[in-house]
Amino acid sequence: MFSYALFLQVTFAAWMALAQTQGGAAAGSGAQSESGGASEKVYQFNEVDKPAKILSRPHPDTAGFEGLEGGSGTIMVEAVLSASGAVKDVKVIRPLPGSITSAGREARRRLTESVLRAVYGIKFEPAVKDGKPVSQRIKVAHTFGLGSGVIVGDGAKLVYYPEGCADYSRITPGKTVLFRSKEEARQAGYKKAKSKCLR
């Protein structure tokens, strides 16, 4: 099983240049996203009246994940769910673990591309602010491996989110912590977050 609970290396730079719109926006309050020459505000989860609603999300092709060193790994991706209904500015913010073998590097490349394609395939209803659709930034985590899941925690608040979240934008920037199980998170002193995540 794998979870959608939310990474890029230099070898993907050329691919990302084609896949992304011009320059990713910095993750911040009211950040600006440059897309096709037009500038639009991109909001965080807590800055909108109604967050974006994920309607469907393709599952990445997991073929070849066993080529990853250790047989598993987690990748986290950031994207903008735009007011127009398109997924934009997709970028890896936490890559799959590195590999010293050519098979491992190839598995990492294929799996990363598969996750990026899946994120671009997300269907959603745009976020709403002041009665109008707006663009919202999200974070998506995906874990590869037999029976592997990922529990994502916020190191600043010492809380963890349920497995299978579609968006981790509420996590304090730079404070993402990954656990192999809820029990591991609890043993580390984390409590289950009271707020619900997007699904």
Coordinates of C-alpha atoms in Angstrom, one line a residue:
M1 CA 0.0 0.0 0.0
F2 CA 1.1 3.5 -0.5
S3 CA -0.2 6.8 1.0
Y4 CA -0.7 10.3 -0.3
A5 CA 0.2 11.5 3.0
L6 CA 3.8 15.0 0.7
F7 CA 11.6 15.7 -3.7
L8 CA 14.0 16.6 -6.9
Q9 CA 17.6 16.1 -7.9
V10 CA 19.8 17.9 -10.4
T11 CA 19.1 15.3 -13.1
F12 CA 15.4 16.5 -13.3
A13 CA 16.3 20.2 -13.7
A14 CA 15.7 20.1 -17.5
W15 CA 12.4 18.1 -17.1
M16 CA 11.2 20.5 -14.4
A17 CA 12.0 23.5 -16.5
L18 CA 9.6 22.2 -19.2
A19 CA 7.0 21.0 -16.7
Q20 CA 6.8 24.0 -14.5
T21 CA 5.5 27.4 -15.3
Q22 CA 8.0 30.2 -15.0
G23 CA 9.7 30.4 -11.6
G24 CA 8.1 28.8 -8.6
A25 CA 6.6 31.2 -6.1
A26 CA 8.1 31.4 -2.7
A27 CA 5.9 29.7 0.0
G28 CA 4.6 32.7 1.9
S29 CA 1.6 34.7 2.7
G30 CA 0.1 36.2 -0.4
A31 CA 3.0 35.0 -2.6
Q32 CA 3.0 35.9 -6.3
S33 CA 3.1 33.2 -9.0
E34 CA 4.2 34.1 -12.4
S35 CA 2.3 32.0 -15.0
G36 CA 2.2 32.9 -18.6
G37 CA 3.1 36.5 -17.9
A38 CA 0.2 37.1 -15.6
S39 CA 0.7 37.5 -11.8
E40 CA -1.7 35.9 -9.4
K41 CA -1.7 35.7 -5.6
V42 CA -1.2 32.3 -4.1
Y43 CA -2.7 31.7 -0.7
Q44 CA -1.8 29.3 2.1
F45 CA -4.4 26.9 3.6
N46 CA -5.2 29.2 6.5
E47 CA -5.5 32.4 4.4
V48 CA -8.6 31.3 2.4
D49 CA -12.3 31.2 3.5
K50 CA -12.8 27.7 1.9
P51 CA -9.8 25.5 1.1
A52 CA -9.4 23.8 -2.3
K53 CA -11.3 20.5 -2.4
I54 CA -9.5 17.6 -4.0
L55 CA -12.0 15.7 -6.2
S56 CA -9.7 13.0 -7.5
R57 CA -6.0 12.3 -7.7
P58 CA -4.2 9.7 -9.8
H59 CA -2.0 7.2 -8.1
P60 CA 1.6 7.2 -9.3
D61 CA 2.9 4.2 -11.1
T62 CA 4.8 2.3 -8.4
A63 CA 6.5 -0.2 -10.7
G64 CA 10.2 -0.4 -9.8
F65 CA 10.0 1.0 -6.3
E66 CA 11.9 -2.0 -5.1
G67 CA 14.9 -0.5 -6.9
L68 CA 15.1 2.1 -4.2
E69 CA 17.7 1.5 -1.6
G70 CA 16.0 0.1 1.5
G71 CA 13.0 -0.8 -0.7
S72 CA 11.0 2.3 0.3
G73 CA 11.1 6.1 0.3
T74 CA 9.0 9.2 0.7
I75 CA 8.8 12.2 -1.7
M76 CA 7.2 15.5 -0.9
V77 CA 5.9 17.8 -3.6
E78 CA 4.6 21.4 -3.5
A79 CA 2.0 22.6 -6.1
V80 CA -0.4 25.5 -6.7
L81 CA -4.1 24.6 -7.2
S82 CA -4.9 27.7 -9.3
A83 CA -8.1 29.7 -9.4
S84 CA -8.5 28.6 -13.1
G85 CA -8.7 24.9 -12.1
A86 CA -5.2 24.0 -13.4
V87 CA -2.4 22.5 -11.3
K88 CA 0.7 24.8 -11.6
D89 CA 4.2 25.3 -10.2
V90 CA 4.8 21.7 -9.2
K91 CA 8.1 21.2 -7.6
V92 CA 9.8 18.6 -5.4
I93 CA 10.7 20.0 -2.0
R94 CA 11.9 16.7 -0.4
P95 CA 13.3 14.1 -2.8
L96 CA 13.4 10.4 -2.5
P97 CA 16.6 9.2 -0.8
G98 CA 19.7 9.2 -2.9
S99 CA 21.3 6.1 -4.3
I100 CA 24.8 4.8 -5.0
T101 CA 23.7 2.2 -7.6
S102 CA 22.6 2.9 -11.1
A103 CA 19.4 0.8 -10.6
G104 CA 18.6 2.8 -7.5
R105 CA 19.1 6.1 -9.4
E106 CA 16.9 4.9 -12.3
A107 CA 14.2 3.8 -9.8
R108 CA 14.4 7.2 -8.1
R109 CA 14.1 9.0 -11.5
R110 CA 11.1 7.0 -12.7
L111 CA 9.2 7.3 -9.4
T112 CA 9.8 11.0 -9.1
E113 CA 8.5 11.6 -12.6
S114 CA 5.5 9.4 -11.8
V115 CA 4.6 11.4 -8.7
L116 CA 5.0 14.7 -10.6
R117 CA 2.6 13.4 -13.4
A118 CA 0.1 12.3 -10.7
V119 CA 0.2 15.7 -9.0
Y120 CA -0.4 17.5 -12.3
G121 CA -3.4 15.1 -12.8
I122 CA -5.2 16.2 -9.6
K123 CA -8.8 17.4 -10.1
F124 CA -10.1 19.9 -7.7
E125 CA -12.5 22.8 -6.8
P126 CA -10.4 26.0 -6.3
A127 CA -10.1 27.6 -2.9
V128 CA -12.5 30.5 -2.2
K129 CA -11.7 33.9 -0.6
D130 CA -14.1 36.8 -0.4
G131 CA -16.5 34.8 -2.6
K132 CA -14.1 34.4 -5.5
P133 CA -12.0 31.4 -6.6
V134 CA -8.3 31.9 -5.7
S135 CA -5.1 29.9 -6.0
Q136 CA -3.8 27.9 -3.1
R137 CA -0.5 26.2 -2.4
I138 CA -0.5 22.6 -1.2
K139 CA 2.1 20.0 -0.2
V140 CA 1.7 16.3 -1.2
A141 CA 3.7 13.4 0.3
H142 CA 3.9 9.9 -1.3
T143 CA 5.6 6.9 0.2
F144 CA 6.7 3.9 -1.9
G145 CA 7.3 0.5 -0.4
L146 CA 5.5 -2.7 0.5
G147 CA 3.1 -2.0 3.3
S148 CA 4.8 1.3 4.0
G149 CA 3.0 4.4 5.0
V150 CA 4.1 7.7 6.3
I151 CA 3.0 9.8 9.2
V152 CA 3.8 13.4 8.8
G153 CA 4.4 15.5 11.8
D154 CA 4.9 19.2 12.6
G155 CA 8.0 19.6 14.6
A156 CA 7.0 23.1 15.8
K157 CA 3.6 22.0 17.2
L158 CA 4.5 18.4 18.1
V159 CA 1.5 17.0 16.3
Y160 CA 1.1 14.4 13.5
Y161 CA -1.5 14.1 10.7
P162 CA -3.4 11.0 9.6
E163 CA -1.9 8.8 6.9
G164 CA -3.4 9.6 3.5
C165 CA -3.7 13.4 3.8
A166 CA -3.7 15.2 0.4
D167 CA -2.3 18.4 1.8
Y168 CA 0.2 19.3 4.5
S169 CA 0.2 23.1 4.0
R170 CA -0.6 23.7 7.7
I171 CA 2.8 22.4 8.8
T172 CA 5.2 25.0 10.0
P173 CA 7.7 25.7 7.1
G174 CA 10.9 23.8 7.6
K175 CA 9.5 21.7 10.5
T176 CA 8.2 18.6 8.6
V177 CA 9.0 15.4 10.4
L178 CA 8.3 11.9 8.9
F179 CA 7.5 8.8 11.0
R180 CA 7.0 5.2 10.0
S181 CA 3.9 4.8 12.2
K182 CA 1.6 6.6 14.6
E183 CA 3.2 4.7 17.4
E184 CA 6.6 6.0 16.5
A185 CA 5.2 9.6 16.4
R186 CA 3.6 9.1 19.8
Q187 CA 6.8 7.7 21.3
A188 CA 8.6 10.8 20.0
G189 CA 6.1 12.9 22.0
Y190 CA 3.8 13.9 19.1
K191 CA 0.0 14.0 19.5
K192 CA -2.6 13.6 16.7
A193 CA -3.6 16.9 15.2
K194 CA -7.1 18.0 16.0
S195 CA -7.5 19.8 12.7
K196 CA -8.5 17.7 9.7
C197 CA -6.4 17.5 6.5
L198 CA -7.6 17.8 3.0
R199 CA -8.4 14.4 1.4

